[in-house]
Short mmCIF file of C-alpha atoms and ligand atoms in Angstrom, two decimals:
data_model
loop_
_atom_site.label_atom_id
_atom_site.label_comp_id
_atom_site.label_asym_id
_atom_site.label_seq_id
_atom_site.Cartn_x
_atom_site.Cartn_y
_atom_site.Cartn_z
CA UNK G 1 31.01 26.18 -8.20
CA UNK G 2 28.04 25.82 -11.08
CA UNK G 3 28.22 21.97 -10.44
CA UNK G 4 28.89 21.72 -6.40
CA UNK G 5 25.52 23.64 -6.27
CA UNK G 6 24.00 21.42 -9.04
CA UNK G 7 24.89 18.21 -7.04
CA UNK G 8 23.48 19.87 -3.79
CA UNK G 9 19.91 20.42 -5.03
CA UNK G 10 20.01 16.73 -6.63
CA UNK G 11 20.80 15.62 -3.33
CA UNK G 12 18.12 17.59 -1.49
CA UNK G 13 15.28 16.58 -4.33
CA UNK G 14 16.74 13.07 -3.68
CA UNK G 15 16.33 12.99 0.07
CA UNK G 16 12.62 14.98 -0.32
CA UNK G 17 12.20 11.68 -2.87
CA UNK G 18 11.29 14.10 -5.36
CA UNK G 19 13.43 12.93 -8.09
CA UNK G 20 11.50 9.55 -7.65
CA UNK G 21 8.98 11.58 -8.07
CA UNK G 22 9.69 13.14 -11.00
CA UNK G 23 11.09 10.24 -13.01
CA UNK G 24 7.76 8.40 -12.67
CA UNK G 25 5.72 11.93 -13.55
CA UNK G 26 8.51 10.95 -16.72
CA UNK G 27 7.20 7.57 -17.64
CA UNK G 28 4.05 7.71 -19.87
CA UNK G 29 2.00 5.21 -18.31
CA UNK G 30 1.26 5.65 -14.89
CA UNK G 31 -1.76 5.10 -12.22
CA UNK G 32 -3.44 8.45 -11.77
CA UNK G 33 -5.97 8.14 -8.57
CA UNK G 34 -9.94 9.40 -8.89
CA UNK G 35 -11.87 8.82 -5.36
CA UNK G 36 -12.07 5.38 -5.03
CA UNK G 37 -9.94 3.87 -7.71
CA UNK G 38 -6.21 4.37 -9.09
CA UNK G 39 -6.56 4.63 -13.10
CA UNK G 40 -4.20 3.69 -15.56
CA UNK G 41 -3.29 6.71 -17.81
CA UNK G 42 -1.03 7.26 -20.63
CA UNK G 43 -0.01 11.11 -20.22
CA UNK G 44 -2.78 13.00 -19.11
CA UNK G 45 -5.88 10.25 -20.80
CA UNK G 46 -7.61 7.83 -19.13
CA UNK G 47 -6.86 4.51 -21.08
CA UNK G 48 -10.71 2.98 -20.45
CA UNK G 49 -11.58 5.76 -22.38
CA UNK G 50 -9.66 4.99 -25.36
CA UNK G 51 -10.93 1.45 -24.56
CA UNK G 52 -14.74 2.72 -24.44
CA UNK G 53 -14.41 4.12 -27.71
CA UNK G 54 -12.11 1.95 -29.91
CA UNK G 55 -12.87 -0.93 -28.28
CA UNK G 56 -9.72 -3.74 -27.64
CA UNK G 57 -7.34 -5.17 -28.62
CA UNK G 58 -5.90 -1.74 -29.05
CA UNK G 59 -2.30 -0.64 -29.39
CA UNK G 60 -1.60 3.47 -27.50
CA UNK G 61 1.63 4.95 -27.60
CA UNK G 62 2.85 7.74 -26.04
CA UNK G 63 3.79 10.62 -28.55
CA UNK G 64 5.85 12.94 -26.36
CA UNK G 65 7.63 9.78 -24.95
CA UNK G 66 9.63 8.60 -28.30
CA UNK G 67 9.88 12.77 -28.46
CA UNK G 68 11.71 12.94 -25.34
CA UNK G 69 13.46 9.20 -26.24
CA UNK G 70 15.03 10.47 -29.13
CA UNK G 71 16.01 14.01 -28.03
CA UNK G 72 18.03 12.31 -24.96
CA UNK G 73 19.80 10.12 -27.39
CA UNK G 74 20.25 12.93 -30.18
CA UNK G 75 21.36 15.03 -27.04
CA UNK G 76 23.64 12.75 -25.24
CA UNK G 77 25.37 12.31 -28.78
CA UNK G 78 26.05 15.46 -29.29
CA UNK G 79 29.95 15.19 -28.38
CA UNK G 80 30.59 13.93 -32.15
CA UNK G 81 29.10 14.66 -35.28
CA UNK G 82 26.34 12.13 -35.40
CA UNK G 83 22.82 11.20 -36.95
CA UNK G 84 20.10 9.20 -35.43
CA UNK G 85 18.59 7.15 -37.81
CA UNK G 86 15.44 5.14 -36.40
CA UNK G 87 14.73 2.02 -37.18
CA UNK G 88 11.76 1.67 -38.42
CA UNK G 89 11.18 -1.72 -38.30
CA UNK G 90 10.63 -1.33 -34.89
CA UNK G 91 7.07 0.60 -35.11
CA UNK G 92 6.77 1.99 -38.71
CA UNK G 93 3.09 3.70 -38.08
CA UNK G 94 2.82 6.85 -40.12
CA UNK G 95 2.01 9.16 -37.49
CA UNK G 96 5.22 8.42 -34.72
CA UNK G 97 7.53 8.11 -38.40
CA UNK G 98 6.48 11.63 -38.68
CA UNK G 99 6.79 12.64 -35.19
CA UNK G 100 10.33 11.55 -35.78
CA UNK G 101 10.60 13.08 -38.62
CA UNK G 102 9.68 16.55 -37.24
CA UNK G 103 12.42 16.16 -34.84
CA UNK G 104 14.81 16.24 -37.65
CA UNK G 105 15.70 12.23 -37.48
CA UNK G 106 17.16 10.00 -39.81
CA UNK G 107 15.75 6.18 -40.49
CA UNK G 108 17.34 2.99 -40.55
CA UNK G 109 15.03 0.74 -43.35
CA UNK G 110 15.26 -2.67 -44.59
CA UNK G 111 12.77 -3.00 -47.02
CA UNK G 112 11.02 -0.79 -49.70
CA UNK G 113 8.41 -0.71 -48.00
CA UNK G 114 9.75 0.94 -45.23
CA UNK G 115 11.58 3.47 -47.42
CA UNK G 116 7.72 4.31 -48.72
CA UNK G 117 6.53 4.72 -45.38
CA UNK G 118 9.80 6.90 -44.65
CA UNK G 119 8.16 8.73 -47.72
CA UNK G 120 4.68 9.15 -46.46
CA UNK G 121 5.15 10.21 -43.19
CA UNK G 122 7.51 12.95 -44.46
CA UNK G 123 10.55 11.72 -43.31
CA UNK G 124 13.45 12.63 -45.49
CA UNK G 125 15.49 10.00 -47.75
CA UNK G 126 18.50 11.94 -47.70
CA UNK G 127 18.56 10.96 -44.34
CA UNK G 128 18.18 7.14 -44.52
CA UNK G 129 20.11 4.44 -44.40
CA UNK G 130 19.15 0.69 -46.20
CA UNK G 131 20.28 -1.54 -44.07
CA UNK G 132 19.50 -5.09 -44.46
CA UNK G 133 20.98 -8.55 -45.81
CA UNK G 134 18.72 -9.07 -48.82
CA UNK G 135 17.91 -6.01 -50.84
CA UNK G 136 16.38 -7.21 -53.91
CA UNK G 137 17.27 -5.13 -57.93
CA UNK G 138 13.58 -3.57 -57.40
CA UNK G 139 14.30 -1.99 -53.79
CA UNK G 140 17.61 -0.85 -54.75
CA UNK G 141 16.19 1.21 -57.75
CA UNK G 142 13.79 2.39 -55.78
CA UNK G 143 16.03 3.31 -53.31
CA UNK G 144 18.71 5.21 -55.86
CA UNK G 145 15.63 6.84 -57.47
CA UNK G 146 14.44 8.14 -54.14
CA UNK G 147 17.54 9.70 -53.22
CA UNK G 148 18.50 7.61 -50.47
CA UNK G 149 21.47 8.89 -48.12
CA UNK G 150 23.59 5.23 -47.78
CA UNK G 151 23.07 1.91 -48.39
CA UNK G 152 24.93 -0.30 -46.18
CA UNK G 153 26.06 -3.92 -48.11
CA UNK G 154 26.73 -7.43 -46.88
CA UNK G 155 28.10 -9.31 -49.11
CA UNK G 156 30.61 -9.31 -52.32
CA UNK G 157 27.86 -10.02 -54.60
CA UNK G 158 25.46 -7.34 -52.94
CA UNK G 159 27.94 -4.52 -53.47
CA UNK G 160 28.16 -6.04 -56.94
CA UNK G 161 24.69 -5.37 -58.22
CA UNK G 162 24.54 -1.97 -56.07
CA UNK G 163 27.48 -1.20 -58.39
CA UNK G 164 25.37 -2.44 -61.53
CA UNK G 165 22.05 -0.94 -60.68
CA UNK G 166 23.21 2.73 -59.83
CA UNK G 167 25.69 2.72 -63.09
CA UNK G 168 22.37 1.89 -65.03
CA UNK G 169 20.49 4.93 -63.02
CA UNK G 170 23.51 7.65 -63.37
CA UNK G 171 24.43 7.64 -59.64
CA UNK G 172 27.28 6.96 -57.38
CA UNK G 173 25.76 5.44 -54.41
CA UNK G 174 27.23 6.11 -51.06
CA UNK G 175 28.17 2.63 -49.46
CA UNK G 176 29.14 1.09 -45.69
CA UNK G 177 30.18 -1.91 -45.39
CA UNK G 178 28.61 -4.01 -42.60
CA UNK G 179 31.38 -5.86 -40.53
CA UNK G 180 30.34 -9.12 -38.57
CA UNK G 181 33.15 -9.04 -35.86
CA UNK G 182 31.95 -11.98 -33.93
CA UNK G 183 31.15 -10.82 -30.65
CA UNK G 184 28.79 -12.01 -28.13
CA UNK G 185 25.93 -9.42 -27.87
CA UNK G 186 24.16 -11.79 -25.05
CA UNK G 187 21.03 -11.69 -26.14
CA UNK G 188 18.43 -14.21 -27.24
CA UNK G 189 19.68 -16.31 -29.68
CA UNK G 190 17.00 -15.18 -32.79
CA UNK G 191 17.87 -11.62 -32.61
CA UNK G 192 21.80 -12.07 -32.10
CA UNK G 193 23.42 -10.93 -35.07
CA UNK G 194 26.80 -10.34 -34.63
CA UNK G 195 28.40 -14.00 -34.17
CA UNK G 196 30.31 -15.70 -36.97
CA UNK G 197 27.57 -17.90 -37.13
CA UNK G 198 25.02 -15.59 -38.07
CA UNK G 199 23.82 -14.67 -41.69
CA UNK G 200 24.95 -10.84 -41.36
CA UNK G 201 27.75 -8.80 -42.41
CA UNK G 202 31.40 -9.92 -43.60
CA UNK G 203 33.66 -11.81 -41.34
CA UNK G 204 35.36 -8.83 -39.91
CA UNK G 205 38.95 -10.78 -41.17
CA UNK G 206 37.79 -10.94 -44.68
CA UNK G 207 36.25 -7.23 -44.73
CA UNK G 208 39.48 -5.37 -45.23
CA UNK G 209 40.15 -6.95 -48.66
CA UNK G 210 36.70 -6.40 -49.98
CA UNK G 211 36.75 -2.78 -48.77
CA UNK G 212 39.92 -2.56 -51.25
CA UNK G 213 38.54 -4.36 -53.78
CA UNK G 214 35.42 -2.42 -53.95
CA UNK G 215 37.23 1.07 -54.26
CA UNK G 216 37.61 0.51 -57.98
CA UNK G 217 33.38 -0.05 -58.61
CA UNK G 218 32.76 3.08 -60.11
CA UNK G 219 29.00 3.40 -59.10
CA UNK G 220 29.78 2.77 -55.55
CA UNK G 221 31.49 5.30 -53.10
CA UNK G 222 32.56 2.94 -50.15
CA UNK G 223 33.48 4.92 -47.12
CA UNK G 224 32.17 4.09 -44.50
CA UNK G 225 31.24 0.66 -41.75
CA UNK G 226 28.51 -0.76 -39.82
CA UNK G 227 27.91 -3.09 -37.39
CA UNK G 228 24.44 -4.05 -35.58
CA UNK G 229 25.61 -7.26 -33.13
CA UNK G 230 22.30 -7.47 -32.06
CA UNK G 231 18.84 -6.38 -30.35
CA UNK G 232 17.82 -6.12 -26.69
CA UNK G 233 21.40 -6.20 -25.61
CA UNK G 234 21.89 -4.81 -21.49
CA UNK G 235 25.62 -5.38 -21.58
CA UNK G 236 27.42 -2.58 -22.59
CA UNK G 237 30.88 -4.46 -22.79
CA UNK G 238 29.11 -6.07 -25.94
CA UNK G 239 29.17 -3.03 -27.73
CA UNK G 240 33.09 -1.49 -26.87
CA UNK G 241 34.31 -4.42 -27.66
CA UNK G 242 32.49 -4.79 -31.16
CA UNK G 243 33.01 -1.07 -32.06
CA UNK G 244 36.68 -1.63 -30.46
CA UNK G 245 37.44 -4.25 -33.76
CA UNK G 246 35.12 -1.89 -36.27
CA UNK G 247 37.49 1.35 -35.18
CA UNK G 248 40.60 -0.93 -35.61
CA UNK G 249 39.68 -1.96 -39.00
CA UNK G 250 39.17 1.47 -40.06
CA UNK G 251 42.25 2.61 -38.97
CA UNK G 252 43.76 -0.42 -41.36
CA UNK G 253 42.30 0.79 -44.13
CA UNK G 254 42.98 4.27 -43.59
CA UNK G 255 46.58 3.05 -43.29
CA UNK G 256 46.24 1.49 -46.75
CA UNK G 257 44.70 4.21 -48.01
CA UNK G 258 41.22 3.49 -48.08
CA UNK G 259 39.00 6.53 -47.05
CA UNK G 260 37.04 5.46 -44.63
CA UNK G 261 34.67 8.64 -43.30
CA UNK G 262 31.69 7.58 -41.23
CA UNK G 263 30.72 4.31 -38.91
CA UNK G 264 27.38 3.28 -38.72
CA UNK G 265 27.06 2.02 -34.75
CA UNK G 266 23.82 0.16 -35.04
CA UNK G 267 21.25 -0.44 -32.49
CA UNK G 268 20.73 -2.52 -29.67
CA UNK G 269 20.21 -1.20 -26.63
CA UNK G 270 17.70 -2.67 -24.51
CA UNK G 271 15.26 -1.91 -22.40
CA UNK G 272 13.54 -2.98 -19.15
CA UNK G 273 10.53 -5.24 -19.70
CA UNK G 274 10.05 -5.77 -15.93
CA UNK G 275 11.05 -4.67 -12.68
CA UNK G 276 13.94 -5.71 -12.15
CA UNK G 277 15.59 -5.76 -15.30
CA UNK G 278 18.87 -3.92 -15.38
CA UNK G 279 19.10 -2.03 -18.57
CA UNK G 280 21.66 0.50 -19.66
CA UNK G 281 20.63 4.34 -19.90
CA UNK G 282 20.98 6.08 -22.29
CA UNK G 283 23.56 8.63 -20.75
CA UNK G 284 26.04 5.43 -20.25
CA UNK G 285 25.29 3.83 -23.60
CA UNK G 286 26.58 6.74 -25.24
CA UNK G 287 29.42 7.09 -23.03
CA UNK G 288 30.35 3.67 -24.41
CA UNK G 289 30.03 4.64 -28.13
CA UNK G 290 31.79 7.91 -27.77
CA UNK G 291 34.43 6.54 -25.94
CA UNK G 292 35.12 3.97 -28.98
CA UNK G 293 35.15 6.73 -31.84
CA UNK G 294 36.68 9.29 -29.83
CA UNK G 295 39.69 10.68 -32.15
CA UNK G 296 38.63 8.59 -34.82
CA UNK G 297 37.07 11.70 -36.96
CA UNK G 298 34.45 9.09 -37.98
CA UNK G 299 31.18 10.88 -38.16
CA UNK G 300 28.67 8.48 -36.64
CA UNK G 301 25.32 7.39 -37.35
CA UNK G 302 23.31 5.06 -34.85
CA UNK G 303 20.09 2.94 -35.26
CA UNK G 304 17.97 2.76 -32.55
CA UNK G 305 14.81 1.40 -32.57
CA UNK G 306 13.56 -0.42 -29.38
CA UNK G 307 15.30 2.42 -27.01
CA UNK G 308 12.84 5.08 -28.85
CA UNK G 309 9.37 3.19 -28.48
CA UNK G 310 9.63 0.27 -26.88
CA UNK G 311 8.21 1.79 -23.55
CA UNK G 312 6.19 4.21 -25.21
CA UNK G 313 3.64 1.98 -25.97
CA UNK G 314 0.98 -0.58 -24.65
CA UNK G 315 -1.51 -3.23 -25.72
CA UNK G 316 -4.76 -2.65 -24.22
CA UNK G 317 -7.17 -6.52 -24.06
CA UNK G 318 -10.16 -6.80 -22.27
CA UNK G 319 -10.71 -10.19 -20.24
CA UNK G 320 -13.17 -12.35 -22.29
CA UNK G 321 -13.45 -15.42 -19.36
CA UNK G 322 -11.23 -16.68 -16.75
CA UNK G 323 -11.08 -20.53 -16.65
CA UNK G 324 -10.19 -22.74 -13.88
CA UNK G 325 -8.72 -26.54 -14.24
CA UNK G 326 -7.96 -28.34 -11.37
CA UNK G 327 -5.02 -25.83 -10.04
CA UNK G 328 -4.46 -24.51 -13.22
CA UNK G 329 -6.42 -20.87 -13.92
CA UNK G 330 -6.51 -19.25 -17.42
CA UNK G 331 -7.15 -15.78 -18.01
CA UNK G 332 -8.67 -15.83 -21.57
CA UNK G 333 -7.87 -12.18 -23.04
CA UNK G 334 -9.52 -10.60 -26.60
CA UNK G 335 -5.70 -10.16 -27.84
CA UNK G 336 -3.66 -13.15 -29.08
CA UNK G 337 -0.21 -13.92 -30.64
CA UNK G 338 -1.18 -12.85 -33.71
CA UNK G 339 -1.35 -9.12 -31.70
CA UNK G 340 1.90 -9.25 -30.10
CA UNK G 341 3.95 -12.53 -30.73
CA UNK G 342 7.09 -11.58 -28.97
CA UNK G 343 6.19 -13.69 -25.58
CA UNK G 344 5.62 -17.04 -28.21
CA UNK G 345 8.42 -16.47 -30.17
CA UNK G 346 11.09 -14.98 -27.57
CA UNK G 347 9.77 -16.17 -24.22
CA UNK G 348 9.60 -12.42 -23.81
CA UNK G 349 8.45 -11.11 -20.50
CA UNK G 350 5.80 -8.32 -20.82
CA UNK G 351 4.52 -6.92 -17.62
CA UNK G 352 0.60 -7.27 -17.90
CA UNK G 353 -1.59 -4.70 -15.33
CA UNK G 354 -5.14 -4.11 -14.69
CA UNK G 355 -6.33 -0.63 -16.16
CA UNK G 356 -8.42 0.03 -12.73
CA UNK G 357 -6.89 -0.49 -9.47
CA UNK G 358 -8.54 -0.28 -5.92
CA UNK G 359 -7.29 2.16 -4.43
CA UNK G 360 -5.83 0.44 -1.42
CA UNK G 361 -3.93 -1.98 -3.99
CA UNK G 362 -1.86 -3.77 -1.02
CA UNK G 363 -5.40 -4.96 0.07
CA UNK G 364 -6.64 -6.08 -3.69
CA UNK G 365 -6.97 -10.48 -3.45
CA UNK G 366 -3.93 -11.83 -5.51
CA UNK G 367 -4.31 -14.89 -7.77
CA UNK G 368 -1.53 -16.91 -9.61
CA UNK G 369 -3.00 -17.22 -13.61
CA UNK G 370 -2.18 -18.08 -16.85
CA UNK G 371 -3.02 -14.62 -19.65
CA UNK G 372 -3.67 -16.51 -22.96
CA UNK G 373 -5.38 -15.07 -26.00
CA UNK G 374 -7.90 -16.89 -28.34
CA UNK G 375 -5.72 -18.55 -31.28
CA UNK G 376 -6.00 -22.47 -31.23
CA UNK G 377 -2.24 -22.91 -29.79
CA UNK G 378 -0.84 -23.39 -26.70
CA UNK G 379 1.82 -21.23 -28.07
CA UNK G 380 -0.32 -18.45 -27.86
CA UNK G 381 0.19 -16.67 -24.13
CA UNK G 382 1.07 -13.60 -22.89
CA UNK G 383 2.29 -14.78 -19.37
CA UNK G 384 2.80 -17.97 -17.42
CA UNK G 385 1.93 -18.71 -13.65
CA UNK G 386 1.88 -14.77 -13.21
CA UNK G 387 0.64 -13.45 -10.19
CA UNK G 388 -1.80 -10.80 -10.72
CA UNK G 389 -4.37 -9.08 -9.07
CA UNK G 390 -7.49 -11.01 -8.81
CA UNK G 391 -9.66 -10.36 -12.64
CA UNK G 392 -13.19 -11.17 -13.52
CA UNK G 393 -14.55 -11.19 -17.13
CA UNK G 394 -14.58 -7.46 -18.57
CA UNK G 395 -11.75 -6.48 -16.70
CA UNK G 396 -9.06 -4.01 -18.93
CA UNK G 397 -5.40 -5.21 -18.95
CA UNK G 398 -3.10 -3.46 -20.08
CA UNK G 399 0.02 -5.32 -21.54
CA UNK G 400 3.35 -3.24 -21.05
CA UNK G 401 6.35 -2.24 -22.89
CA UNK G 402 4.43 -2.80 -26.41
CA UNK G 403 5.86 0.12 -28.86
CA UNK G 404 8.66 -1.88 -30.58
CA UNK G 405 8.78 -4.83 -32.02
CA UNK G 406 4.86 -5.21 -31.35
CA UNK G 407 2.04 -4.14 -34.09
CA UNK G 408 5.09 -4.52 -36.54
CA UNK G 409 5.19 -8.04 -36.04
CA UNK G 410 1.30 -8.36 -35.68
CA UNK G 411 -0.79 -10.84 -38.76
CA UNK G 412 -3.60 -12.12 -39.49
CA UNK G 413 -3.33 -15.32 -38.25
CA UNK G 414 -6.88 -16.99 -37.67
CA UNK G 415 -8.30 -14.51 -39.67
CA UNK G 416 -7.70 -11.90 -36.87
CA UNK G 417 -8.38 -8.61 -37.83
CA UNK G 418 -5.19 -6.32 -37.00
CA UNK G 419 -5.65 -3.99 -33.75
CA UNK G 420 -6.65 -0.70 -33.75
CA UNK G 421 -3.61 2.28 -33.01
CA UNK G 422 -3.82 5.24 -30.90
CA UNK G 423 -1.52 7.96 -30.56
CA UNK G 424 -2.22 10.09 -27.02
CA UNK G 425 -0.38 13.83 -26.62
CA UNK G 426 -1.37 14.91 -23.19
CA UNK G 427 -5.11 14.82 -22.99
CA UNK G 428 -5.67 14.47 -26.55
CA UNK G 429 -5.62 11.30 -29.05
CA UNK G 430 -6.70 10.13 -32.30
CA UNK G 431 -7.03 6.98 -33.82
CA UNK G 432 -3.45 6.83 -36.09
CA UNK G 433 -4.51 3.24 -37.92
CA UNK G 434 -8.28 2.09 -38.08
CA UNK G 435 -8.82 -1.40 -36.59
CA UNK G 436 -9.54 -3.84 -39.59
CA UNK G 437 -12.69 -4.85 -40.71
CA UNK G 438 -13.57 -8.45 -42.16
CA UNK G 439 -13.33 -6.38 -45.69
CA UNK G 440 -9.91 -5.86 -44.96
CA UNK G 441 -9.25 -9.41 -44.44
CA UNK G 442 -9.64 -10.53 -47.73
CA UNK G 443 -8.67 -7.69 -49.71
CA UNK G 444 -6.94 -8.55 -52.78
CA UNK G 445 -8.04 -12.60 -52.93
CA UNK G 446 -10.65 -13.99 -55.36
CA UNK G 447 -12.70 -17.31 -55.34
N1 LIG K 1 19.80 -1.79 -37.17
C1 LIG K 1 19.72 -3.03 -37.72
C2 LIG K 1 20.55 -3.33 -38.90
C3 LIG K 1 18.86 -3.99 -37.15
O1 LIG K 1 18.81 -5.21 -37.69
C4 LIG K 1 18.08 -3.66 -36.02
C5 LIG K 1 17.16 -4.64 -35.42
C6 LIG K 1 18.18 -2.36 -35.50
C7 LIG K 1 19.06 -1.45 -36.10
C8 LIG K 1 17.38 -1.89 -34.32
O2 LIG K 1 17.69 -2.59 -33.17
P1 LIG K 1 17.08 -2.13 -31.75
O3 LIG K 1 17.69 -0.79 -31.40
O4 LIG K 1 15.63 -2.03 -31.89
O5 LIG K 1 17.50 -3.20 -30.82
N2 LIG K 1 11.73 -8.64 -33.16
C9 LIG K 1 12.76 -8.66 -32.14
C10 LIG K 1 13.85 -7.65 -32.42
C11 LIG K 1 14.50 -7.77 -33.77
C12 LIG K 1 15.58 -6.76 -34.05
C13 LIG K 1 16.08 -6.84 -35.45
N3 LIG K 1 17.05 -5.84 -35.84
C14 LIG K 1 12.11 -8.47 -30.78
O6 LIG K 1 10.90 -8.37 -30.70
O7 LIG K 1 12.81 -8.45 -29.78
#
């Protein structure tokens, strides 16, 4: 009864278009329209404001956007015991790690580094997982001495010194052990990671005899697997069929009497970067995984990191001078590769907008252009024959779908200082990392 009448007011807000409506009053950066322009805001700010006073390149993210992200996928979890653990590699600024961390999440690391920014932001160790196919002696210490939650292991001879180095500290350290089961995530090929061929995890054949073997190392509790098959991945089929082998294998061991308590899912799920990219919500992505563990009694953990922030943020670059060869046009931005690197490296499409639109956009002159940043390569390009609206020198673009995978990768390549970060709740923002100065780009060398 409940649901007939629930299904009859979705209708009617669908036919009124006010679901439309309301999804894009859910997206954090949208036009907003003054008298004679449409304005780009993120919430409730005007970003040529932020730009006025923080100048470009500058990174903005949406704070109540990777709130609601990782609420839907905390929420549409909650069929099975289950921690989200972000992964910070994604965006590891201070301010969103505690945002996170206020929302009671868990984080995926890699590095020590990451388990210091964990740290500093507030975020809680007992809830982290170090992840990751090289942990060095140091970061493990660290790690045991911190009070980490798990440590997941790749290889015979990593679970051998984890072993080693929490004996030495008094500890039992609690283990999973990351399974490669050779399935095609269909992805690009740099961020595929779950193909025979690939440098992570144990061939899923080989993993049940380690997981035996390593039940005897008395400073290491193995009980638990992972598997991450890749990044940016819109198929979900990819992911049953990966956890389909991971759930198998655990059942082996249990059958051998291995205990085998928790599986560690992973991340992956992709987002759109334009248009018409089909990517999987959120809802249906953890139908998938649910589906998979269902029955299993395997308490799960998953590792998100693009499907919290990717959207959340953008790169704000002013136009510097637009440059016209024979049919060829450049638009030369202030932001480079060295900003945001993942249209170089990837051939990644990022959707690039004008911060002020005329208000009768159908109207605005279009022009077919180039966006390339400073650096001395040809490498170093945001877009390709894009058409755009029509630019002019000064001119605020704002360069989409830049919270993951963005800042993170950012260097100082051509002795660039690193952008400036804002973080915007409502009609309020602050500045969450200072742009660098020319001190900053030599801190640390001598002549
Ligand atoms: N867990 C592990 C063990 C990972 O290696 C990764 C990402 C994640 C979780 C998070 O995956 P996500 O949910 O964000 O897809 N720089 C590339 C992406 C590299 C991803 C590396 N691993 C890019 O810009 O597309």
């Amino acid at each position: 009864m409940i649901e007939g009448v629930a299904a009859a007011i979705l209708t009617n807000m669908r036919r009124r278009g006010l679901l439309a409506r309301m999804k894009k009053l859910l997206k954090p950066f949208t036009y907003q329209s003054t008298e004679s322009v449409k304005e780009l805001h993120c919430e409730q700010t005007r970003l040529r404001d932020i730009a006025a006073r923080v100048g470009t390149p500058a990174y903005v993210y949406s704070g109540n956007h990777v709130i609601g992200r990782y609420r839907e996928i905390d929420r549409a979890l909650r069929g099975c015991p289950h921690q989200v653990c972000f992964a910070v590699k994604a965006n590891s600024n201070l301010a969103l790690l505690a945002l996170l961390a206020k929302q009671g999440a868990g984080f995926d690391i890699v590095s020590g580094g990451e388990l210091y920014r964990v740290i500093e932001a507030g975020g809680s160790p007992a809830r982290t997982i170090f992840s990751g196919v090289g942990k060095t002696t140091e970061e493990m210490d660290y790690a045991l001495a911190s009070g980490v939650r798990m440590f997941n292991c790749e290889s015979e001879s990593e679970l051998t010194l984890l072993d080693e180095r929490a004996r030495k500290a008094g500890r039992k350290a609690l283990v999973g052990l990351r399974v490669n089961p050779h399935v095609d995530p269909r992805t690009h090929p740099y961020i595929s990671t779950g193909l025979r061929e690939n440098k992570f995890g144990i061939p899923i054949r080989e993993a049940e005899k380690l997981y035996q073997r390593a039940q005897s190392l008395r400073g290491i509790k193995l009980e638990g697997l992972s598997c991450h098959i890749g990044s940016q991945i819109t198929h979900l089929s990819a992911f049953s069929q990966a956890l389909t082998k991971v759930v198998e294998l655990a059942n082996r061991l249990r059958a051998k009497g291995c205990p085998v308590r928790h599986l560690d899912a992973g991340g992956g799920v992709g987002v759109a970067y334009k248009s018409s990219d089909v990517s999987p919500s959120i809802a249906a992505y953890a139908r998938t995984v649910l589906r998979c563990v269902r029955g299993s009694g395997l308490k799960l953990y998953v590792e998100p990191g693009r499907a919290i922030v990717a959207e959340a943020g953008v790169l704000l670059t002013r136009v510097l001078h637009i440059k016209a060869e024979g049919r060829k046009r450049f638009v030369i931005v202030d932001a480079a590769m060295n900003d945001l690197i993942r249209p170089s490296l990837y051939g990644a499409h990022h959707d690039i907008r004008p911060v002020l639109l005329a208000k009768d956009s159908a109207k605005q002159k279009q022009m077919v252009a180039d966006v390339v940043g400073p650096v001395c390569e040809s490498g170093d390009f945001f877009a390709r024959d894009r058409e755009m609206p029509s630019l002019q020198a000064g001119d605020l673009l704002s360069i989409d779908t830049a919270g993951a995978y963005s800042f993170v990768m950012s260097s100082n390549y051509n002795s660039r200082p690193r952008a400036v970060e804002v973080m915007v709740d409502g009609i309020e923002w602050r500045v969450v990392r200072k742009r660098e100065s020319l001190r900053d780009l030599i801190r640390g060398e001598r002549v």
